[in-house]
CSV table of C-alpha atoms in Angstrom, one decimal:
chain,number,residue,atom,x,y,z
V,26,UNK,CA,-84.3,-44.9,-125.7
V,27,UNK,CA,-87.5,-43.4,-126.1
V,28,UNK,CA,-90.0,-43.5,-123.4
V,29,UNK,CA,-93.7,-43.6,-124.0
V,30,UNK,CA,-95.6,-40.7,-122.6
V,31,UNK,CA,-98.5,-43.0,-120.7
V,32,UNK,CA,-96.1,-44.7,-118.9
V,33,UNK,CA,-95.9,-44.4,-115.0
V,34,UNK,CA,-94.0,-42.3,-113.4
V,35,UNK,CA,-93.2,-44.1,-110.0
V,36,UNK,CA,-92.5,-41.7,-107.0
V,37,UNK,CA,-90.5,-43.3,-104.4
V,38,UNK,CA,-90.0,-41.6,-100.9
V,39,UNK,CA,-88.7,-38.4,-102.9
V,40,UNK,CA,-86.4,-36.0,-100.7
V,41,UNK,CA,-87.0,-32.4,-101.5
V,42,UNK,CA,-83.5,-31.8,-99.0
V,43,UNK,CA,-81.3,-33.5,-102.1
V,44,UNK,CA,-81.7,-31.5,-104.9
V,45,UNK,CA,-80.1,-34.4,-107.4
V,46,UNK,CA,-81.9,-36.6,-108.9
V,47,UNK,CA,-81.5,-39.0,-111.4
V,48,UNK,CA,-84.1,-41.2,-113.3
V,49,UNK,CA,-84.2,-44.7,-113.9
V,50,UNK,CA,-85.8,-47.0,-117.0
V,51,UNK,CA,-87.2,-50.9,-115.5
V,52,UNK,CA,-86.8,-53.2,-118.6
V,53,UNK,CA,-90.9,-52.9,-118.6
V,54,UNK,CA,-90.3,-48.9,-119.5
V,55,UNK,CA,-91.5,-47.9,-116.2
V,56,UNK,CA,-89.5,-44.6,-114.7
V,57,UNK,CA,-88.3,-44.2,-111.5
V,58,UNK,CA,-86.6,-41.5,-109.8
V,59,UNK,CA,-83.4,-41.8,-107.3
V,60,UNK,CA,-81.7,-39.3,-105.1
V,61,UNK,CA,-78.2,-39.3,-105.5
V,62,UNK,CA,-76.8,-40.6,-101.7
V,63,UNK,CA,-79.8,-43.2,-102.5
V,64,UNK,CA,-78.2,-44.5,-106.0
V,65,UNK,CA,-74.8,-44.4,-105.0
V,66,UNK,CA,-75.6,-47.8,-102.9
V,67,UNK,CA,-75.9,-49.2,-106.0
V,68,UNK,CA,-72.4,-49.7,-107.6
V,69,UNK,CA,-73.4,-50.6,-111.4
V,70,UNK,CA,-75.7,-47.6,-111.6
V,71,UNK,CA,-73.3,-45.3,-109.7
V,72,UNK,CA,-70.2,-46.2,-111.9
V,73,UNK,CA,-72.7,-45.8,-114.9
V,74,UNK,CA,-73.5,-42.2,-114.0
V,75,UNK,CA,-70.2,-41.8,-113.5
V,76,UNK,CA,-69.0,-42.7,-116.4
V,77,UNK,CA,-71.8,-41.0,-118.7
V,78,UNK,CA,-70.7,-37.6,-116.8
V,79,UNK,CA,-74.3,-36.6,-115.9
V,80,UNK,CA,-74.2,-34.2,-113.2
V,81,UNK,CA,-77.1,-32.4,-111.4
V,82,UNK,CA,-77.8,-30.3,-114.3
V,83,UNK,CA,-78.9,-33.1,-116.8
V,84,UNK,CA,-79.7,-36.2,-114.7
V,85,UNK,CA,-82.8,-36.0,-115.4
V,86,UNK,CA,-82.6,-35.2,-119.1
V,87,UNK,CA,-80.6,-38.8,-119.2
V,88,UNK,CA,-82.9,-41.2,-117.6
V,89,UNK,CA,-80.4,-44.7,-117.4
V,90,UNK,CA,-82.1,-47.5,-118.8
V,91,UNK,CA,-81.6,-50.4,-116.9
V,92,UNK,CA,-82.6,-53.8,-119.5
V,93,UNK,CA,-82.2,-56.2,-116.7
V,94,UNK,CA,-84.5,-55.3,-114.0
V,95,UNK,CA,-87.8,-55.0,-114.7
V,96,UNK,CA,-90.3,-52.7,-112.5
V,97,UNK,CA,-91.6,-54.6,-109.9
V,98,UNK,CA,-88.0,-55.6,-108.8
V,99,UNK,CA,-86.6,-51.8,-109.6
V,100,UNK,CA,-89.3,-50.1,-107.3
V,101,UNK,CA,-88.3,-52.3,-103.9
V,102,UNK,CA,-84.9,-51.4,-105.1
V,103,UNK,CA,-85.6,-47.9,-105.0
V,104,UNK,CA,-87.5,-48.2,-101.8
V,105,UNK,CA,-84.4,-50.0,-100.3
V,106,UNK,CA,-81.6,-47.3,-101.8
V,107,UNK,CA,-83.8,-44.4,-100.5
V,108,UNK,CA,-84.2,-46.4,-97.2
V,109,UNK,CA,-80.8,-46.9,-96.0
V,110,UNK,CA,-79.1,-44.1,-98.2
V,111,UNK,CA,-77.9,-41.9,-95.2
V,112,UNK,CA,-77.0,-46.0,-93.2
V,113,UNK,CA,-73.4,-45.9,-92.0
V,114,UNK,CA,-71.0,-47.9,-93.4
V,115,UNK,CA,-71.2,-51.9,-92.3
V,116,UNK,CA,-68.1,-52.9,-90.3
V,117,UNK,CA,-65.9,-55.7,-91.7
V,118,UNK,CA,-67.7,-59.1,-90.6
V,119,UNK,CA,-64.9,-60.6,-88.5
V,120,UNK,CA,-66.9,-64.2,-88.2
V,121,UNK,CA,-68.3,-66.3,-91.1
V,122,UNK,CA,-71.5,-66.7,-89.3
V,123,UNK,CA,-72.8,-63.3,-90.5
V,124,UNK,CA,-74.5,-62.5,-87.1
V,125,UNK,CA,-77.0,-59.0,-87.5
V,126,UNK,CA,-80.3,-58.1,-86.6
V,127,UNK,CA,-82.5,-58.1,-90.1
V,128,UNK,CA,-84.5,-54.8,-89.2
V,129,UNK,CA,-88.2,-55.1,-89.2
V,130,UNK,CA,-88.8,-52.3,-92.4
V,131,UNK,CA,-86.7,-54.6,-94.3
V,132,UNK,CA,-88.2,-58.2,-93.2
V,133,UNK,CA,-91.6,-56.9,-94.1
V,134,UNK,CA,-90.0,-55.4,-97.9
V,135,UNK,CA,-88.7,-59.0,-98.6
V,136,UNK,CA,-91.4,-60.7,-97.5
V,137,UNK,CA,-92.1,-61.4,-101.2
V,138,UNK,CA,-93.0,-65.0,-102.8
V,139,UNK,CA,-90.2,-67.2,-103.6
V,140,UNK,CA,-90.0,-66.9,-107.3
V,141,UNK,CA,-90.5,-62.7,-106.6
V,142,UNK,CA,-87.1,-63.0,-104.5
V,143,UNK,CA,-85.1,-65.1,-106.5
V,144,UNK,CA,-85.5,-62.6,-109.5
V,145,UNK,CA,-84.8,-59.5,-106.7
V,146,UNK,CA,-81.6,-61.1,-105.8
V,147,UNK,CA,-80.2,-61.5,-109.6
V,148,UNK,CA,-81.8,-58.1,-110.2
V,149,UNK,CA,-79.8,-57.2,-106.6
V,150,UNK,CA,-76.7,-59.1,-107.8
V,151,UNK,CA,-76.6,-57.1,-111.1
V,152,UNK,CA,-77.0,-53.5,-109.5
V,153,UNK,CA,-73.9,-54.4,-107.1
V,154,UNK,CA,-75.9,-53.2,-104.1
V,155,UNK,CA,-74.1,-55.2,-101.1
V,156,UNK,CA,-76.4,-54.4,-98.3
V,157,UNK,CA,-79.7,-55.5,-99.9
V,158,UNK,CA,-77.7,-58.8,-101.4
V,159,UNK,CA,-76.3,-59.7,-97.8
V,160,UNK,CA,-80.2,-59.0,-96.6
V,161,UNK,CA,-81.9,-61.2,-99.3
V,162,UNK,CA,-79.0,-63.7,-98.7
V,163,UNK,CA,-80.0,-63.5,-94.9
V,164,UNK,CA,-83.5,-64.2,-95.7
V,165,UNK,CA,-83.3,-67.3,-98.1
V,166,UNK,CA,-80.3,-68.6,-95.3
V,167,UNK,CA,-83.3,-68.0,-92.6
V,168,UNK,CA,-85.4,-70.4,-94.3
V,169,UNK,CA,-82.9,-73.3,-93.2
V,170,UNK,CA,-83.7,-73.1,-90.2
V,171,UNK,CA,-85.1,-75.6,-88.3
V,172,UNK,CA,-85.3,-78.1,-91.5
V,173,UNK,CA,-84.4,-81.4,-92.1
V,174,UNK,CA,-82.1,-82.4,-95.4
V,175,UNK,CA,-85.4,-83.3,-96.9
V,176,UNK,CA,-87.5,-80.2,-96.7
V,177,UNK,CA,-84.7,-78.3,-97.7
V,178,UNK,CA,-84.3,-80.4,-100.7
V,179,UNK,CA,-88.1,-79.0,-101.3
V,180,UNK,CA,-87.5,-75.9,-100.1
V,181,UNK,CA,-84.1,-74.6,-101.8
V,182,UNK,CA,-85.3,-77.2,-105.0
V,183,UNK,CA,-82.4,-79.0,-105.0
V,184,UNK,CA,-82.7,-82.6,-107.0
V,185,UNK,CA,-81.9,-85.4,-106.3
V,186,UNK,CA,-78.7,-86.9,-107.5
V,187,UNK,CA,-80.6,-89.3,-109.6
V,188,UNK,CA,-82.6,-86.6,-110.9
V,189,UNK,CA,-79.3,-85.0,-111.7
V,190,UNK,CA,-77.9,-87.4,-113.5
V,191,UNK,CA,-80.6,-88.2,-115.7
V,192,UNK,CA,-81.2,-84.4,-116.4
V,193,UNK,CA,-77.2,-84.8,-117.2
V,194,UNK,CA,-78.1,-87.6,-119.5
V,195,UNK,CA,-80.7,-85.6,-121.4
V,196,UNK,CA,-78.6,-83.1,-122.1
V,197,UNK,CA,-75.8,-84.7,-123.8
V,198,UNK,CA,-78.3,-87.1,-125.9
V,199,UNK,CA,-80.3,-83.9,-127.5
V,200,UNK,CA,-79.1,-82.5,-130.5
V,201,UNK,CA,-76.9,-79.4,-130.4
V,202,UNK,CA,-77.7,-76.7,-132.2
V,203,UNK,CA,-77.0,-78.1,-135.9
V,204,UNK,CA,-78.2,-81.1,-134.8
T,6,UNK,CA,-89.7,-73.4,-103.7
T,7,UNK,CA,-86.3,-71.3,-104.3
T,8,UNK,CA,-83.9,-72.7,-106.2
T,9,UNK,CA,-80.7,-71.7,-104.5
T,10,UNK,CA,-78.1,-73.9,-107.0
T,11,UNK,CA,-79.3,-71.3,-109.7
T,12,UNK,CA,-78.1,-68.7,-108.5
T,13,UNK,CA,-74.4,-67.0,-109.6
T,14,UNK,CA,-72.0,-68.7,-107.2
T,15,UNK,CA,-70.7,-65.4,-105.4
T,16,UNK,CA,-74.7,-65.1,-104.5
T,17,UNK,CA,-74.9,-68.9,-103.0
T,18,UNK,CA,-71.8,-68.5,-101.1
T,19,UNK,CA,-73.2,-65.4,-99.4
T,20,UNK,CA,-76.1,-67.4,-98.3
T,21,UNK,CA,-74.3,-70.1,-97.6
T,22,UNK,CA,-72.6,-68.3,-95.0
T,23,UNK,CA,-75.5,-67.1,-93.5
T,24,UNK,CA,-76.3,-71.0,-92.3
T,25,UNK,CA,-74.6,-72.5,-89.3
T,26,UNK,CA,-72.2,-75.5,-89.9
T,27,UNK,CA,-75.0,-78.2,-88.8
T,28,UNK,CA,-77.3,-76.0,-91.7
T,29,UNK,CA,-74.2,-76.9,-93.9
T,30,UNK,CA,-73.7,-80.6,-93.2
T,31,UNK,CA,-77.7,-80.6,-93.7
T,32,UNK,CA,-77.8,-79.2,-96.8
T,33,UNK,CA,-74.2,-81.0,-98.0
T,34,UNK,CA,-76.0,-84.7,-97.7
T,35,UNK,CA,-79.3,-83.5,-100.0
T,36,UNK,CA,-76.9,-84.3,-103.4
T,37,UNK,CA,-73.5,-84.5,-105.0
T,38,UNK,CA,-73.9,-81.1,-106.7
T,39,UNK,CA,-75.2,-79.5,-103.4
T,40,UNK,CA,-72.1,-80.9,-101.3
T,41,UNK,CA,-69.7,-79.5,-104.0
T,42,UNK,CA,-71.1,-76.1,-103.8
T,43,UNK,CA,-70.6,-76.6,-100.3
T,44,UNK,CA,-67.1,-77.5,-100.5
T,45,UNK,CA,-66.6,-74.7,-102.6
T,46,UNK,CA,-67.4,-72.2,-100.0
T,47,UNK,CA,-65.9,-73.3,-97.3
T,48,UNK,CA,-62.4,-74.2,-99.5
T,49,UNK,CA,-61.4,-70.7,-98.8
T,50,UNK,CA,-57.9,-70.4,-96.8
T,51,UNK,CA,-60.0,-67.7,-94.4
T,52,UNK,CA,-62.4,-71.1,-93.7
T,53,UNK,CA,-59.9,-74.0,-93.2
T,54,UNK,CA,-58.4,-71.9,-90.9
T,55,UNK,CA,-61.2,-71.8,-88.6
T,56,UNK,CA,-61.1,-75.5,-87.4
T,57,UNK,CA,-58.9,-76.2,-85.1
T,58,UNK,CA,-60.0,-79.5,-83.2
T,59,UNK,CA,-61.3,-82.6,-85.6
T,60,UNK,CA,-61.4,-85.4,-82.7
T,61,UNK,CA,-62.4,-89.0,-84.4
T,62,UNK,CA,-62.8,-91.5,-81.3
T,63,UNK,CA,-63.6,-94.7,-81.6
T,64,UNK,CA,-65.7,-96.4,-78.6
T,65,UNK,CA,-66.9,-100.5,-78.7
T,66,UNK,CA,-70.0,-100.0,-80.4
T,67,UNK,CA,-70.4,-96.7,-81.4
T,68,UNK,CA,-68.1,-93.5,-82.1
T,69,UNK,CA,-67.7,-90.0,-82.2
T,70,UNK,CA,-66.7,-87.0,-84.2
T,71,UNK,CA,-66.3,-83.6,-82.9
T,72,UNK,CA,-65.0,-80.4,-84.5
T,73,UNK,CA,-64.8,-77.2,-82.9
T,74,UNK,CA,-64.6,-73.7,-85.1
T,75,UNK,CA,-62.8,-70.9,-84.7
T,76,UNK,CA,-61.2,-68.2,-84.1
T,77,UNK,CA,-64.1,-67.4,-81.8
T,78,UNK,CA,-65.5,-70.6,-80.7
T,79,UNK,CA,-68.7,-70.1,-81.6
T,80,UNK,CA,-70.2,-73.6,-83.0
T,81,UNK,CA,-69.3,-77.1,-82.4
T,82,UNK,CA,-70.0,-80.2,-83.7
T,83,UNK,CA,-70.3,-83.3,-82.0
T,84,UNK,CA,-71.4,-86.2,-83.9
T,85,UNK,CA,-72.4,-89.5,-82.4
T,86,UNK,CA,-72.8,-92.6,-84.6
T,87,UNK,CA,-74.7,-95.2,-83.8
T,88,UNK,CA,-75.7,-98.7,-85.0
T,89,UNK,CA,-79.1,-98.9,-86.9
T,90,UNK,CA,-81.3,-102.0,-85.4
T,91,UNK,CA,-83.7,-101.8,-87.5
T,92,UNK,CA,-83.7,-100.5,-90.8
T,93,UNK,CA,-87.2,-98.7,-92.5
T,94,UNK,CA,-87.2,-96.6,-95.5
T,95,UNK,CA,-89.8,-94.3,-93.1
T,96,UNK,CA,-87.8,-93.6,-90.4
T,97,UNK,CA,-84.5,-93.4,-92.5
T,98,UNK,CA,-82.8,-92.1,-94.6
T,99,UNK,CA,-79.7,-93.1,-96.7
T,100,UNK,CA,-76.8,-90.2,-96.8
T,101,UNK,CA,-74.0,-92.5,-97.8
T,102,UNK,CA,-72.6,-95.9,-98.1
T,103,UNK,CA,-73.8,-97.7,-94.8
T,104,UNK,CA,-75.0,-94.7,-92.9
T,105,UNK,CA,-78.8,-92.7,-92.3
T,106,UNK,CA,-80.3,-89.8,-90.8
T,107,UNK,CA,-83.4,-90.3,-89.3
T,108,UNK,CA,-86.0,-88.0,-91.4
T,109,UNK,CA,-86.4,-86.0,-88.4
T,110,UNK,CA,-82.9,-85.3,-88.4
T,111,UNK,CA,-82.4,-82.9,-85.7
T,112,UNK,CA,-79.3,-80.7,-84.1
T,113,UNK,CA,-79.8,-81.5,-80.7
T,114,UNK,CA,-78.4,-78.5,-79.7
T,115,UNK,CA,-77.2,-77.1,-76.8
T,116,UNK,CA,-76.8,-73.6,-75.8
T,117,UNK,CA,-73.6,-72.7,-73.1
T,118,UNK,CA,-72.5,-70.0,-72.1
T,119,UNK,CA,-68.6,-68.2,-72.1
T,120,UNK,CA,-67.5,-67.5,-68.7
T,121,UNK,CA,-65.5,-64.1,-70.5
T,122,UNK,CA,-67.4,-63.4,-73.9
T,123,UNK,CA,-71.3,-62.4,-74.1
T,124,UNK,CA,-71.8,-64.9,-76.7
T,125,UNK,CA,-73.2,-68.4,-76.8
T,126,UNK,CA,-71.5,-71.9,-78.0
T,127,UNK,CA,-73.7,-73.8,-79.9
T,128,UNK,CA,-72.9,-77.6,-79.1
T,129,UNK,CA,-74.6,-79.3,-82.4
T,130,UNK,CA,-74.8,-83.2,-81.2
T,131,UNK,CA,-76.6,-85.1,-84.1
T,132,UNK,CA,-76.8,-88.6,-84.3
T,133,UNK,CA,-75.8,-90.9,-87.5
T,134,UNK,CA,-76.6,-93.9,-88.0
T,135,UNK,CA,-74.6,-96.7,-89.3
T,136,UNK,CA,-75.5,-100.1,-90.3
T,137,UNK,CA,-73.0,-102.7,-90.2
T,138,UNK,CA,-69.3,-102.2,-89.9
T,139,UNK,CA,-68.6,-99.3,-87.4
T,140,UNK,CA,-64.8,-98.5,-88.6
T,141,UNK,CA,-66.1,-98.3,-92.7
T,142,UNK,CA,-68.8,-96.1,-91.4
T,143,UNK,CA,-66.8,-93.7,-89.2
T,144,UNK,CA,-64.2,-93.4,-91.7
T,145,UNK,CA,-67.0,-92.9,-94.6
T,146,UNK,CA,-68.4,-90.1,-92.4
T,147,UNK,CA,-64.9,-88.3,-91.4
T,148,UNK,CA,-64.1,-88.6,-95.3
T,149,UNK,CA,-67.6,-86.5,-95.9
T,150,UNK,CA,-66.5,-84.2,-93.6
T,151,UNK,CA,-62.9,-83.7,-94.3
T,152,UNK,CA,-64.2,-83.0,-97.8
T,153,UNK,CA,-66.9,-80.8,-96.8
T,154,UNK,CA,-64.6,-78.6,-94.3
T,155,UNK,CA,-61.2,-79.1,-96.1
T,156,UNK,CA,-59.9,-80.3,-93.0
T,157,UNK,CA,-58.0,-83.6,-91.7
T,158,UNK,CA,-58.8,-84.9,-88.3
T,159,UNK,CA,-56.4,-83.7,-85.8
T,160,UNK,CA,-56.6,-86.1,-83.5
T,161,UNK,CA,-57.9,-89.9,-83.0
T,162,UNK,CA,-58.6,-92.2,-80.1
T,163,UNK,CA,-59.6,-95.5,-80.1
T,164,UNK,CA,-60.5,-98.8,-77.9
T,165,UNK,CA,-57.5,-101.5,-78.9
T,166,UNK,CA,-59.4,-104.3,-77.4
T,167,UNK,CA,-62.9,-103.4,-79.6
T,168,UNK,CA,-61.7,-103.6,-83.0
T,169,UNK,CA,-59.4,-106.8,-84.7
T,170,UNK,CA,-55.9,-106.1,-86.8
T,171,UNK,CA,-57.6,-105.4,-89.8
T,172,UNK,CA,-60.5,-102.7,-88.9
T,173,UNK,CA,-57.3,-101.0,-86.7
T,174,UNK,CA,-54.7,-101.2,-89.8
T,175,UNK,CA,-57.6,-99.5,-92.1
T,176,UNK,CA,-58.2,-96.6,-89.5
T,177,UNK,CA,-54.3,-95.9,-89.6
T,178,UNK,CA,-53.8,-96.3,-93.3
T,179,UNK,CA,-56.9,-93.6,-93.1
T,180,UNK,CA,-55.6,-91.4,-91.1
T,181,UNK,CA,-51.8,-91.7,-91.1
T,182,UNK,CA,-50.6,-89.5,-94.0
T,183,UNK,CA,-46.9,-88.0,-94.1
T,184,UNK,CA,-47.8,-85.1,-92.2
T,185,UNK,CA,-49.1,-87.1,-89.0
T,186,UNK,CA,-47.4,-88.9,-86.3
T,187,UNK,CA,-48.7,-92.7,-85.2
T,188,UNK,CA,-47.4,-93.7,-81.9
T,189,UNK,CA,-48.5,-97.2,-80.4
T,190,UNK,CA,-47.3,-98.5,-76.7
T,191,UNK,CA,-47.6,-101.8,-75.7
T,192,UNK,CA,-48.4,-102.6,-71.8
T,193,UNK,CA,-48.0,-105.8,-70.3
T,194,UNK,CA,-48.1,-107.5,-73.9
T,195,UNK,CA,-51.2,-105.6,-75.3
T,196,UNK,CA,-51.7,-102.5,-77.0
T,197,UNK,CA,-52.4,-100.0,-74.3
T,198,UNK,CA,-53.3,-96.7,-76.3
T,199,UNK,CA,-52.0,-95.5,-79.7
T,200,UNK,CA,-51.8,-91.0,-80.5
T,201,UNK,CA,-52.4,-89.8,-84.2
T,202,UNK,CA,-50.8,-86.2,-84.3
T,203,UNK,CA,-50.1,-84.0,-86.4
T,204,UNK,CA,-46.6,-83.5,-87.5
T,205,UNK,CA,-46.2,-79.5,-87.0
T,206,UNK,CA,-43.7,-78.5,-84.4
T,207,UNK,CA,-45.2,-76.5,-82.3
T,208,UNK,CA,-48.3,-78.9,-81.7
T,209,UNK,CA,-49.0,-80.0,-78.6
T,210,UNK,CA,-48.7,-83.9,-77.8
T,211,UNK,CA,-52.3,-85.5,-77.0
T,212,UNK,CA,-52.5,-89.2,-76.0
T,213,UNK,CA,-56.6,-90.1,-75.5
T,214,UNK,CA,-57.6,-93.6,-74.6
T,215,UNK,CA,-61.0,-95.0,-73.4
T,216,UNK,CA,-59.5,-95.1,-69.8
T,217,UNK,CA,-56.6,-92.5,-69.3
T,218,UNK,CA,-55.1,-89.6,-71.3
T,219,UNK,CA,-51.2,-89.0,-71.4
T,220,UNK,CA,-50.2,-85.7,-72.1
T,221,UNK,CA,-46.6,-84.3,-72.9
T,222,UNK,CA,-45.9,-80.7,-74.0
T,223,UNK,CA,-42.2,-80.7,-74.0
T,224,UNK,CA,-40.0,-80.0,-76.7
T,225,UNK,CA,-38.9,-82.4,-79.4
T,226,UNK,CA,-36.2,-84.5,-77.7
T,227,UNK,CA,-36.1,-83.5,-74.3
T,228,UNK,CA,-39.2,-86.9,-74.0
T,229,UNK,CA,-41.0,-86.6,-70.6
T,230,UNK,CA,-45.0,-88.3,-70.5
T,231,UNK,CA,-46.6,-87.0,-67.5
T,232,UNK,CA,-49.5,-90.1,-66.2
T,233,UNK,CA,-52.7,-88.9,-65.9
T,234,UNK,CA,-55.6,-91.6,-64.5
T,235,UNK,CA,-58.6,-89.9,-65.8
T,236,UNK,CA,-58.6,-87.5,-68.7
T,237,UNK,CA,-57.5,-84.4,-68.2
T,238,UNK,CA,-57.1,-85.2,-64.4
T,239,UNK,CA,-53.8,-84.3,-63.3
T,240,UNK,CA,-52.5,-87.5,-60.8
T,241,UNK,CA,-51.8,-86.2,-57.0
């Protein structure tokens, strides 16, 4: 894939102690660059280096295009990875109640608009990167809180079963595709 | 507005477990689709086993419905039901056949502390309300939940003397399934009490009425029903 040459280069927290770094392509064409504890959080894009064999030498000679994450999402990804890259490893949750203290750094990353978060999470979801998927997950289970079935009808957007049924309805009555 | 029933399934279930179980109920009476997804969390083995009490009782004009959650009890939840006087579309609203929510459903919740363990029981204690038959409604609302938590009540108490043969033949053929046990004593030509069980061997025997509570914890044939006047109050 061929990157145009007036496209940003986003720096991201770099760390001059980790000499590896690899380079990452957002769907819009914007670069980033990743450390290598940092991208490793990230299963998809770790298994992905693995598997192309790039090694210290030519990581950055390969930058990884990544189709389904555009940059807006990949840059508080990046922010994230290079946050918690040197975090110890989570303990097994023992309850279903996921009981842990959202730190304050992150709160304030994810304090993003609905729509923004939704698109982080499948962008999250498709990177494989547990820790910021059980945060995001923490954050839209926060905004339960407090409500009544009603506003979290509004609030999670969930129709009504009426509303379900007649969107059922209008789906099997339009044409398929030869139709 | 974020629309949570969009998102891949592995992704809702990780928020759904973020919510507490009276988060879940809430969120379970919103729509058909959202109480399936809701089901479908908590349908894992590792889930059902985490209830351990589902007490139905069933009082003269109202009744309750507790479960407790394990393995650390953590969250319970006791439901009241109570008849609706006065119906308004305003003040209420329709979850199922014959019973509301007020639109300011609440948790009522109670905070109390473990005597050995640093963390807090949370005692949800909502309120439903149901509008004319109290045994159809009940067992409307324990169906809901069974469903939703992919467990069976455990155990059932009710006041003989408040319901007639029918309402009490419908609540066994509810609850009584192969797996349970139905026991009814007659005193002094009236039904005194009646125990719904379960049918495992190593489960302990627990009689409730409205007035005493019989307990027996001996082995299977070796019968021996030790009196107790007031629940859980040993007689002198």
């Amino acid at each position: 894939m061929s990157v145009e040459p007036e496209v940003p280069i986003v720096q991201v927290e770099e760390v001059r102690e980790n000499p590896v770094l690899y380079k990452i392509i957002s769907s819009d064409n914007h670069v980033f660059t990743i450390s290598e504890h940092a991208v490793k959080l990230s299963k998809t894009l770790w298994d992905l280096i693995t598997n192309l064999g790039l090694t210290a030498e030519n990581a950055l000679d390969n930058p990884i295009p990544v189709e389904n994450v555009n940059g807006k999402n990949m840059e508080t990804i990046v922010q994230f990875c290079e946050r918690h890259k040197y975090d110890e490893e989570e303990p097994e949750y023992t309850n279903y109640i996921r009981e842990f203290v959202l730190p304050e750094w992150d709160r304030q990353l994810l304090s993003i608009d609905n729509e923004e978060l939704f698109q982080l999470i499948l962008a999250t979801n498709y990177l494989d990167i547990q820790k910021l998927m059980d945060y995001c997950c923490r954050v839209i289970g926060d905004m339960a809180k407090d409500k009544t079935p009603e506003e979290l009808r509004i609030i999670y957007g969930i129709p009504t079963d009426a509303e379900d049924d007649a969107l059922e309805r209008s789906a099997s009555d339009s044409p398929g595709p030869s139709g | 507005m974020l629309p949570i029933l969009r998102l891949p399934i592995l992704v809702l279930n990780n928020v759904l477990a973020h919510l507490n179980v009276f988060e879940l109920v809430s969120l379970s009476v919103c729509s058909s689709r959202c109480k399936s997804r809701c089901i479908q969390f908590r349908s894992s083995i590792k889930m059902k086993k985490h209830i351990e009490k589902f007490h139905v009782e069933f009082l003269s004009d109202s009744s309750k419905v507790d479960i407790n959650f394990y393995p650390s009890l953590q969250q319970c939840l006791n439901f009241e039901l109570k008849k609706l006087e006065e119906h308004s579309d305003d003040l209420y609203m329709c979850i199922a056949n014959g019973l509301y929510i007020s639109r300011d459903w609440s948790p009522n919740v109670k905070h109390i502390g473990h005597d050995i363990s640093p963390t807090w029981l949370w005692k949800f204690r909502p309120i439903i309300y149901y509008s004319t038959d109290l045994a159809a409604s009940t067992l409307t609302w324990v169906r809901f939940l069974s469903e939703l938590f992919s467990a069976q009540p455990t155990s059932l108490s009710l006041t003989f003397n408040c319901f007639n043969t029918e309402e009490i033949n419908r609540i066994m053929d509810c609850h009584c399934s192969d797996k349970s046990i139905a026991t009814v004593t007659v005193e002094n030509n009236k039904i005194g009490w009646f125990i719904l069980q379960s049918a495992g061997p190593d489960d302990v025997f627990m009689v409730h009425s409205h007035l005493r509570t019989y307990q027996c914890n001996d082995p299977p044939g070796v019968p021996s029903v030790s009196y107790y006047p007031a629940r859980e109050t040993p007689l002198m």
